[in-house]
mmCIF file with all atom_site columns, C-alpha atoms in Angstrom:
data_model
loop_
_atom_site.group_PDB
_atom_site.id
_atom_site.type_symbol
_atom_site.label_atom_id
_atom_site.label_alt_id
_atom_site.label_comp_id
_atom_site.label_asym_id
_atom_site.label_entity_id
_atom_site.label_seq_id
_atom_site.pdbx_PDB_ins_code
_atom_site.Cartn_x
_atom_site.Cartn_y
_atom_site.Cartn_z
_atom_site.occupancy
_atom_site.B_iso_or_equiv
_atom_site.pdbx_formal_charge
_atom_site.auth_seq_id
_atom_site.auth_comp_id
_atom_site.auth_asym_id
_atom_site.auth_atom_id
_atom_site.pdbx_PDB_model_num
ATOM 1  C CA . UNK A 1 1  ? -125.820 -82.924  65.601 1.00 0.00 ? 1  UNK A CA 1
ATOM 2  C CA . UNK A 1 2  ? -128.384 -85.833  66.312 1.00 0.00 ? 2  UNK A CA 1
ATOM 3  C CA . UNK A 1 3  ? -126.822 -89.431  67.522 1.00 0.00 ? 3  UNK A CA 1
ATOM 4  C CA . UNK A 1 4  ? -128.353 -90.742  64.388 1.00 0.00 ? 4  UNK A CA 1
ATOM 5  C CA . UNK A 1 5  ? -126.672 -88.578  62.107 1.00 0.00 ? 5  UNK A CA 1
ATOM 6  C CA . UNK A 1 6  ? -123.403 -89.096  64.259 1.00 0.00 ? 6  UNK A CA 1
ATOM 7  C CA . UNK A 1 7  ? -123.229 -92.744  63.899 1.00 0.00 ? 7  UNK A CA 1
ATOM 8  C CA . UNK A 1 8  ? -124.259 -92.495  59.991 1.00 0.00 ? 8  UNK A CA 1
ATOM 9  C CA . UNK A 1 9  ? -121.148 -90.051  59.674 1.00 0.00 ? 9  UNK A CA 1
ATOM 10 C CA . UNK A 1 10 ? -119.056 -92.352  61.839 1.00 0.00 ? 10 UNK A CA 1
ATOM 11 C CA . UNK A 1 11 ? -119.949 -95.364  60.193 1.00 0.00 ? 11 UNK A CA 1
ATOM 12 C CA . UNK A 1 12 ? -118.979 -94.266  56.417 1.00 0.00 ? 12 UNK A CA 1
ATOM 13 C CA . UNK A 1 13 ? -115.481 -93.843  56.730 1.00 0.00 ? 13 UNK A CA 1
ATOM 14 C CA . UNK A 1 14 ? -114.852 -96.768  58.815 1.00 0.00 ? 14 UNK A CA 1
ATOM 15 C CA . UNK A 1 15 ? -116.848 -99.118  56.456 1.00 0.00 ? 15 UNK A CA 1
ATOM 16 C CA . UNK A 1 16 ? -114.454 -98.087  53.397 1.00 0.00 ? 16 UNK A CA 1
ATOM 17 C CA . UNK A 1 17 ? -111.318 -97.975  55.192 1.00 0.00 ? 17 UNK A CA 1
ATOM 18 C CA . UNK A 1 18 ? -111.700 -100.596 57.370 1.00 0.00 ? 18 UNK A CA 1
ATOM 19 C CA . UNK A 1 19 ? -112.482 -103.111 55.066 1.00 0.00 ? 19 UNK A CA 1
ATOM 20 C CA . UNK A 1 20 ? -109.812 -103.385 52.321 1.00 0.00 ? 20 UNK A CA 1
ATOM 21 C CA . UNK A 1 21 ? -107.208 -100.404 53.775 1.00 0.00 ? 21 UNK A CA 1
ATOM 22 C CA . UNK A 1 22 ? -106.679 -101.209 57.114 1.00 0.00 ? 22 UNK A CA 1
ATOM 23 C CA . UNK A 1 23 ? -103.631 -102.243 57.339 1.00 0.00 ? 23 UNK A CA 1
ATOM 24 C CA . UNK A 1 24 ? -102.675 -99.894  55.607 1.00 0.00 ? 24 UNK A CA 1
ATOM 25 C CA . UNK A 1 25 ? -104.177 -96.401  57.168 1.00 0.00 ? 25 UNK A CA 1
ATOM 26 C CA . UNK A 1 26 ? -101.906 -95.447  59.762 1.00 0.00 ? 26 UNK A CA 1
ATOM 27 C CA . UNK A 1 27 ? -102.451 -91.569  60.131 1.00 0.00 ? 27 UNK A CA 1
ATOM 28 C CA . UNK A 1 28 ? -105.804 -89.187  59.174 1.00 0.00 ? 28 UNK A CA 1
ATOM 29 C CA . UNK A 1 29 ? -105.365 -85.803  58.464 1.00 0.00 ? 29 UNK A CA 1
ATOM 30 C CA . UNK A 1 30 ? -108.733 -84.059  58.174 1.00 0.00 ? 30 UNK A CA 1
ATOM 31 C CA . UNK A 1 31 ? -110.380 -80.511  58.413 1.00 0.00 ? 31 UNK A CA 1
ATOM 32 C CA . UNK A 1 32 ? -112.412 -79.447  60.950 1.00 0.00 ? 32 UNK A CA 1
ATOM 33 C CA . UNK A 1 33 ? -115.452 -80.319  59.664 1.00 0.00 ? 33 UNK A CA 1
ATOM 34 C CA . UNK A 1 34 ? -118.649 -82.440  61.170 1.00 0.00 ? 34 UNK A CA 1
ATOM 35 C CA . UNK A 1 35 ? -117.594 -85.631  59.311 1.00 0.00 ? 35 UNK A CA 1
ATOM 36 C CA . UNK A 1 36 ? -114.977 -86.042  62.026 1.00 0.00 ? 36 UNK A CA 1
ATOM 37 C CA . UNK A 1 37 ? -116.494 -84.880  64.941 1.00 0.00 ? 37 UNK A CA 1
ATOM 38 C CA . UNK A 1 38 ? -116.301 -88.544  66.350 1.00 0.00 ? 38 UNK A CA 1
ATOM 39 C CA . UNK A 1 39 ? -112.621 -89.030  65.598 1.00 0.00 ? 39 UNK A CA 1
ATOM 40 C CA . UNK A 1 40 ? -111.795 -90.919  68.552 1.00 0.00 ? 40 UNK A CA 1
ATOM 41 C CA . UNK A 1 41 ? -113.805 -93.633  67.238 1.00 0.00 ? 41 UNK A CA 1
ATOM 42 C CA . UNK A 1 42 ? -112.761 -93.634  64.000 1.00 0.00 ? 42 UNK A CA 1
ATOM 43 C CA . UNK A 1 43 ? -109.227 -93.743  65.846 1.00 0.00 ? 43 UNK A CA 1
ATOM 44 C CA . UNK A 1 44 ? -110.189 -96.991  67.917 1.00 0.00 ? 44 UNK A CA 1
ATOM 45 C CA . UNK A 1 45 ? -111.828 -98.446  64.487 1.00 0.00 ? 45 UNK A CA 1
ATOM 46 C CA . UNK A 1 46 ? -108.923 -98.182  62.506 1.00 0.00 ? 46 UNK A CA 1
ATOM 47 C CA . UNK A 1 47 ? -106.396 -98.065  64.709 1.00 0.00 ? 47 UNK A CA 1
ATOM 48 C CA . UNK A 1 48 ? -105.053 -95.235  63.377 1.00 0.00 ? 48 UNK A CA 1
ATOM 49 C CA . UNK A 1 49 ? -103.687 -91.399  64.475 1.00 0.00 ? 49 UNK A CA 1
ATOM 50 C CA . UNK A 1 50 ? -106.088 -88.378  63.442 1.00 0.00 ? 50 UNK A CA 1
ATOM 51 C CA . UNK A 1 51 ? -104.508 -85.022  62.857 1.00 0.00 ? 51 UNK A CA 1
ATOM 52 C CA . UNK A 1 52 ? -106.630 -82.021  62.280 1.00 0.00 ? 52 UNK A CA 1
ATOM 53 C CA . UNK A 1 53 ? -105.262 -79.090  59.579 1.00 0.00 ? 53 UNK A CA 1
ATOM 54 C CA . UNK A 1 54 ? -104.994 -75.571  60.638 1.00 0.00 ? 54 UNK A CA 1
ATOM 55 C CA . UNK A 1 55 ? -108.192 -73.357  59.227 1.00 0.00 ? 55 UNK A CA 1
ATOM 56 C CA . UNK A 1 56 ? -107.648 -72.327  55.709 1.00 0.00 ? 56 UNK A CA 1
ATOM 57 C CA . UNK A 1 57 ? -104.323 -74.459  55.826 1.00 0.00 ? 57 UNK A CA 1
ATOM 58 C CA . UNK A 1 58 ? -104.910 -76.802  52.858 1.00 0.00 ? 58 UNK A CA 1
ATOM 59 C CA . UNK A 1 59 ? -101.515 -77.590  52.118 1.00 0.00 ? 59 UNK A CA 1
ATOM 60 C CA . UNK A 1 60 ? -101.601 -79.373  55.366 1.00 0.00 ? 60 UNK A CA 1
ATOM 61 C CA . UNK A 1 61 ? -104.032 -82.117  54.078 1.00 0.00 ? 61 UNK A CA 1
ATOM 62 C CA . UNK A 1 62 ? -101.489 -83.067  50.625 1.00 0.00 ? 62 UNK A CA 1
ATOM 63 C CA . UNK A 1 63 ? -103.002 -86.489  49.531 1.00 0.00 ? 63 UNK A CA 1
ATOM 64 C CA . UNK A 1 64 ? -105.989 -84.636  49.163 1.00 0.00 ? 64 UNK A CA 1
ATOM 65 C CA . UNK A 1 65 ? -105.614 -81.947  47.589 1.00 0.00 ? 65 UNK A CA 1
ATOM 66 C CA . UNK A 1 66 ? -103.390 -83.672  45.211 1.00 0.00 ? 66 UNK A CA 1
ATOM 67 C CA . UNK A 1 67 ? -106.040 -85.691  44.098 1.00 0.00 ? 67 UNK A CA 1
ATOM 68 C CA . UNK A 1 68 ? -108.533 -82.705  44.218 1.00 0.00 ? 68 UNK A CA 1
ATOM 69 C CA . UNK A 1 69 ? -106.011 -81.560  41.575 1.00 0.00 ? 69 UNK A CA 1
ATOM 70 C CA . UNK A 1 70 ? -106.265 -84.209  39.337 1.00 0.00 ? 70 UNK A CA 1
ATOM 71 C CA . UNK A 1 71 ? -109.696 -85.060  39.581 1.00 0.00 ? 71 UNK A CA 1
ATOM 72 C CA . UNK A 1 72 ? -110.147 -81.558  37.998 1.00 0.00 ? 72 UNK A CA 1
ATOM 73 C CA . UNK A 1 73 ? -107.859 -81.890  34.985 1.00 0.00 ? 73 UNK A CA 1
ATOM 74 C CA . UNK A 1 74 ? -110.619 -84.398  33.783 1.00 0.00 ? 74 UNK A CA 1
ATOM 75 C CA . UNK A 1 75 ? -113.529 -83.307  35.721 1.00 0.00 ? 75 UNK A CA 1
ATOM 76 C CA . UNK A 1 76 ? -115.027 -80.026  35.818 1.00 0.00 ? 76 UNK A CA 1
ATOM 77 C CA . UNK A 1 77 ? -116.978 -79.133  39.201 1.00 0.00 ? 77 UNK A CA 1
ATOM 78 C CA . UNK A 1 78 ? -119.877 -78.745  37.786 1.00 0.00 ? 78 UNK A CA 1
ATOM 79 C CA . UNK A 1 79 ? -119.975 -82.312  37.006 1.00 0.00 ? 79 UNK A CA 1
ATOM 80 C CA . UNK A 1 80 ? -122.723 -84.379  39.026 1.00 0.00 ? 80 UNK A CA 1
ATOM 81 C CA . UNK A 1 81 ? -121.198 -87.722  39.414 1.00 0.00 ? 81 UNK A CA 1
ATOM 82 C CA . UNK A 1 82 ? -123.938 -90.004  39.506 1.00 0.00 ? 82 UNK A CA 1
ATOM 83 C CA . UNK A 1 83 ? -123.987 -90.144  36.317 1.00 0.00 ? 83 UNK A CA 1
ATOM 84 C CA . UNK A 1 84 ? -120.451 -91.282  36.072 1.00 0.00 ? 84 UNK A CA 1
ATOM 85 C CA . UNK A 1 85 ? -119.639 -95.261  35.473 1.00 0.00 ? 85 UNK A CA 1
#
């Protein structure tokens, strides 16, 4: 992965947590996926733990699957949310 695209994926999370949330984000549970291939800096940034969930271990990540779940009683995933207000 370039360093640009690196900092632009380290960047986003840390902008919307960091701002209103902080004191309030203690732990991160995340796949394994690129977005948090920097996680000790979102760790410094937020001053917050990282976990990482077991491959093709959803249950592991609850919050969001939970909301993954009711997103879709309202939402199908076909939707394309920029058209959304």
């Amino acid at each position: 992965m370039d360093a640009r695209r690196q900092s632009w994926l380290l960047r986003l999370p840390m902008h919307y947590l960091s701002r209103i949330y902080r004191h309030l984000v203690h732990t991160i549970t995340a796949n394994d996926g690129k977005e948090f291939t920097l996680d000790e800096n979102i760790s410094e940034a937020l001053d917050a733990q990282v976990y990482f969930a077991y491959l093709y271990s959803s249950w592991e990540r609850g919050l969001n699957e939970n909301t993954n779940g009711l997103l879709r009683q309202y939402v199908p995933k076909q939707a394309d949310f920029k058209f959304m207000k």
